[in-house]
XYZ file of N, CA and C in Angstrom:
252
model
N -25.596 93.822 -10.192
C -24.233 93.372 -10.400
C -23.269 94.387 -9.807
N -22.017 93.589 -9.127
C -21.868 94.385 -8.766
C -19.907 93.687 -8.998
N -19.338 95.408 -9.913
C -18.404 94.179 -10.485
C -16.967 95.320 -10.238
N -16.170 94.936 -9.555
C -14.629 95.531 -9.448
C -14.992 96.697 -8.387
N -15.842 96.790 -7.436
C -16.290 98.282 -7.247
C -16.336 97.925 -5.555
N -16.937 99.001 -4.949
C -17.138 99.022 -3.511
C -18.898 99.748 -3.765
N -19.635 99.354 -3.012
C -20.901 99.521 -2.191
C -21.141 100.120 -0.855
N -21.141 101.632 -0.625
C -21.112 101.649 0.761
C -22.301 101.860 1.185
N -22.873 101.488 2.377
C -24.562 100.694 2.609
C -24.600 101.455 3.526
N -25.362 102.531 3.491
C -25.710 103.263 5.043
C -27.782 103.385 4.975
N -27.753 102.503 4.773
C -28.929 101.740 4.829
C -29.638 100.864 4.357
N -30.747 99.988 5.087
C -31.340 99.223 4.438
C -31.303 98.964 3.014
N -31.097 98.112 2.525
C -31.378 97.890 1.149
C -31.670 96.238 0.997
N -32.887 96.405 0.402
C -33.584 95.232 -0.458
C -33.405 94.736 -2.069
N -32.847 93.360 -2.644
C -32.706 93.671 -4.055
C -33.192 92.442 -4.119
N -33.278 92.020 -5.648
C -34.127 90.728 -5.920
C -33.121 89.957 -6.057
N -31.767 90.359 -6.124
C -30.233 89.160 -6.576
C -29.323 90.053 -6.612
N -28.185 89.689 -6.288
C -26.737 89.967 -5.698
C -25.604 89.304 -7.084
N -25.308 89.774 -7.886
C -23.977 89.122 -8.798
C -22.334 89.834 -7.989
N -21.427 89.537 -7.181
C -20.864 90.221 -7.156
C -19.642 89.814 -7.951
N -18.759 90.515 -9.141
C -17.646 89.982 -9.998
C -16.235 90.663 -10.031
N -15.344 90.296 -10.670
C -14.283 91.059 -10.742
C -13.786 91.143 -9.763
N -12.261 92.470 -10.233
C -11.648 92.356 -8.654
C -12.010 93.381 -7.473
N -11.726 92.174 -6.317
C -12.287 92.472 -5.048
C -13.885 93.390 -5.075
N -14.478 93.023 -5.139
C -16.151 93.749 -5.036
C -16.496 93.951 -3.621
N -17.305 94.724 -3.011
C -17.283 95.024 -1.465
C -18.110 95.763 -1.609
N -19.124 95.771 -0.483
C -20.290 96.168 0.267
C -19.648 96.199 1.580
N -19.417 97.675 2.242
C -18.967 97.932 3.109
C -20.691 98.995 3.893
N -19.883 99.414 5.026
C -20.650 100.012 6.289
C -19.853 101.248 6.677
N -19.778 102.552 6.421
C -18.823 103.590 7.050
C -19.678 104.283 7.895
N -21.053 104.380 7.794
C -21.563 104.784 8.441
C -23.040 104.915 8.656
N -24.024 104.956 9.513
C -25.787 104.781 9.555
C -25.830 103.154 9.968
N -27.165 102.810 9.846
C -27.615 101.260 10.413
C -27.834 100.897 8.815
N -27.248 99.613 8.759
C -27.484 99.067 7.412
C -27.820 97.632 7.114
N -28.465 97.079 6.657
C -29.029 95.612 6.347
C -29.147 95.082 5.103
N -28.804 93.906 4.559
C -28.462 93.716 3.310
C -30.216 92.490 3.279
N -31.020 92.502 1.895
C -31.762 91.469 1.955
C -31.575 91.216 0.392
N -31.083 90.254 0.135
C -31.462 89.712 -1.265
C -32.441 88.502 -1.350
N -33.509 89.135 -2.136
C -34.341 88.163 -2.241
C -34.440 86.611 -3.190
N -33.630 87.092 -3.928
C -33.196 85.813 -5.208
C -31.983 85.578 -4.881
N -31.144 84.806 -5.802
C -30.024 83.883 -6.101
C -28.750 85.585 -5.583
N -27.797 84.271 -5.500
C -26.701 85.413 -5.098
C -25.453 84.677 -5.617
N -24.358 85.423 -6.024
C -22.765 84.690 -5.959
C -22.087 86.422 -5.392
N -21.792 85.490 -4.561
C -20.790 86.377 -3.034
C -19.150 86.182 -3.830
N -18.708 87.376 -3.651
C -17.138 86.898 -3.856
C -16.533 88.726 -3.335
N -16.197 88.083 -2.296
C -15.836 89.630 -2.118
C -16.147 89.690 -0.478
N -15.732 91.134 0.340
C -16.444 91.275 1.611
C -17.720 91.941 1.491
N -18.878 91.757 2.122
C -19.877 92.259 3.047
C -20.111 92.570 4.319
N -20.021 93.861 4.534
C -20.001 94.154 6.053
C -21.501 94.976 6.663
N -21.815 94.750 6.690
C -23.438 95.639 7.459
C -23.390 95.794 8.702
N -24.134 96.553 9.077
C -24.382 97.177 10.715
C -25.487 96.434 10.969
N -26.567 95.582 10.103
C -27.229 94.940 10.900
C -27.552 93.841 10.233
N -28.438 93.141 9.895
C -28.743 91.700 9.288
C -28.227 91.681 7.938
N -27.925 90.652 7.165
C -27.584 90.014 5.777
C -28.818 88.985 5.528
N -29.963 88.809 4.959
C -30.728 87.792 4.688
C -30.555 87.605 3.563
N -30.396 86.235 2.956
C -30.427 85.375 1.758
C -31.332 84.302 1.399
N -32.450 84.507 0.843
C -33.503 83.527 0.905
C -33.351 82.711 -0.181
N -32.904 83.041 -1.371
C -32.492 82.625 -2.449
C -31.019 81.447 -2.301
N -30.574 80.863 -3.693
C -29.534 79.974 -3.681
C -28.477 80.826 -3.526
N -27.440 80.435 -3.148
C -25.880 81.408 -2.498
C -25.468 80.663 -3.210
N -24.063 81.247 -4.003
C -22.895 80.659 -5.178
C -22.068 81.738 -4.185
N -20.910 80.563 -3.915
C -19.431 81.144 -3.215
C -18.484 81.786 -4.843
N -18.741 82.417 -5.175
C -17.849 83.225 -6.286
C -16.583 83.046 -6.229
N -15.918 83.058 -5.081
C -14.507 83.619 -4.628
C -14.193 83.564 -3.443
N -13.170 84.263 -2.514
C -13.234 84.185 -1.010
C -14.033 85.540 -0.406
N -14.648 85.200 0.182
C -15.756 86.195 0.806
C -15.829 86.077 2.538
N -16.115 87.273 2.839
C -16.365 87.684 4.407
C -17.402 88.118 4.414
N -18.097 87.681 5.421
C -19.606 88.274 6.068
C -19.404 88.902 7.480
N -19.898 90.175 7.400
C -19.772 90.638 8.939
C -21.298 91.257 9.198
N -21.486 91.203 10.296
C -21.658 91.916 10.828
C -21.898 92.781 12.320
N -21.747 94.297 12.726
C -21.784 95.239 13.777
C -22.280 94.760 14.611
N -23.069 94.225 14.795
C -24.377 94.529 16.020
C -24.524 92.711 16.570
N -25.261 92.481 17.765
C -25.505 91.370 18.278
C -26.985 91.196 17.593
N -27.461 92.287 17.092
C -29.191 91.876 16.157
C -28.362 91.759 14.661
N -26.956 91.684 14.647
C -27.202 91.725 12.667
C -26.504 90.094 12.471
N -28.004 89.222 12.422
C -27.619 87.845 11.523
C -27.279 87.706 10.725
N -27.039 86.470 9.922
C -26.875 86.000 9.041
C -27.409 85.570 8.819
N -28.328 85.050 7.830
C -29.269 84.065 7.522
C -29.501 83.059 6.269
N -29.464 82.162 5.755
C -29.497 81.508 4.433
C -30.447 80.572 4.793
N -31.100 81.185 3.915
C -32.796 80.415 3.881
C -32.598 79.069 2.277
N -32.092 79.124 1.712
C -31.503 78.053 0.542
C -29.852 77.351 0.353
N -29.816 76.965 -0.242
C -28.510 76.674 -0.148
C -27.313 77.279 -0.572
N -26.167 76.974 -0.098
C -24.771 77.921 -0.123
C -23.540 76.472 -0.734
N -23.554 76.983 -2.160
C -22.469 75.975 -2.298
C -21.252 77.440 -3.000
């Protein structure tokens, strides 16, 4: 969970589920190669920025207004379930 706060990702990281709540929540990139994988359910509300892939294999819940970025021409996006 990840609730009123900032995340700064200077690397890989793997988790089993993503809650993000409160105000403005953010997973940012300041610096290193970074990749987001959540393996379970997610609610996005907030920005995410990575230097390289975002994978979501799990169900996506739009929380709020949210941005996905990412750096690189290798960092996808991916949603392997559904995104309501």
């Amino acid at each position: 969970t990840l609730s009123s706060a900032t995340l700064d990702l200077q690397n890989a990281l793997t988790i089993g589920s993503l809650l993000m709540t409160g105000t403005n929540p953010a997973i940012t990139n300041t610096a290193g190669t970074s990749s987001l994988t959540v393996n379970g359910t997610s609610t996005l509300k907030g920005n995410i920025t990575t230097n390289g892939a975002q994978t979501y294999t799990g169900a996506v819940t739009l929380g709020g207004a949210s941005v996905l970025t990412t750096g690189s021409s290798a960092g996808n996006i991916l949603f392997s379930s559904t995104v309501a």
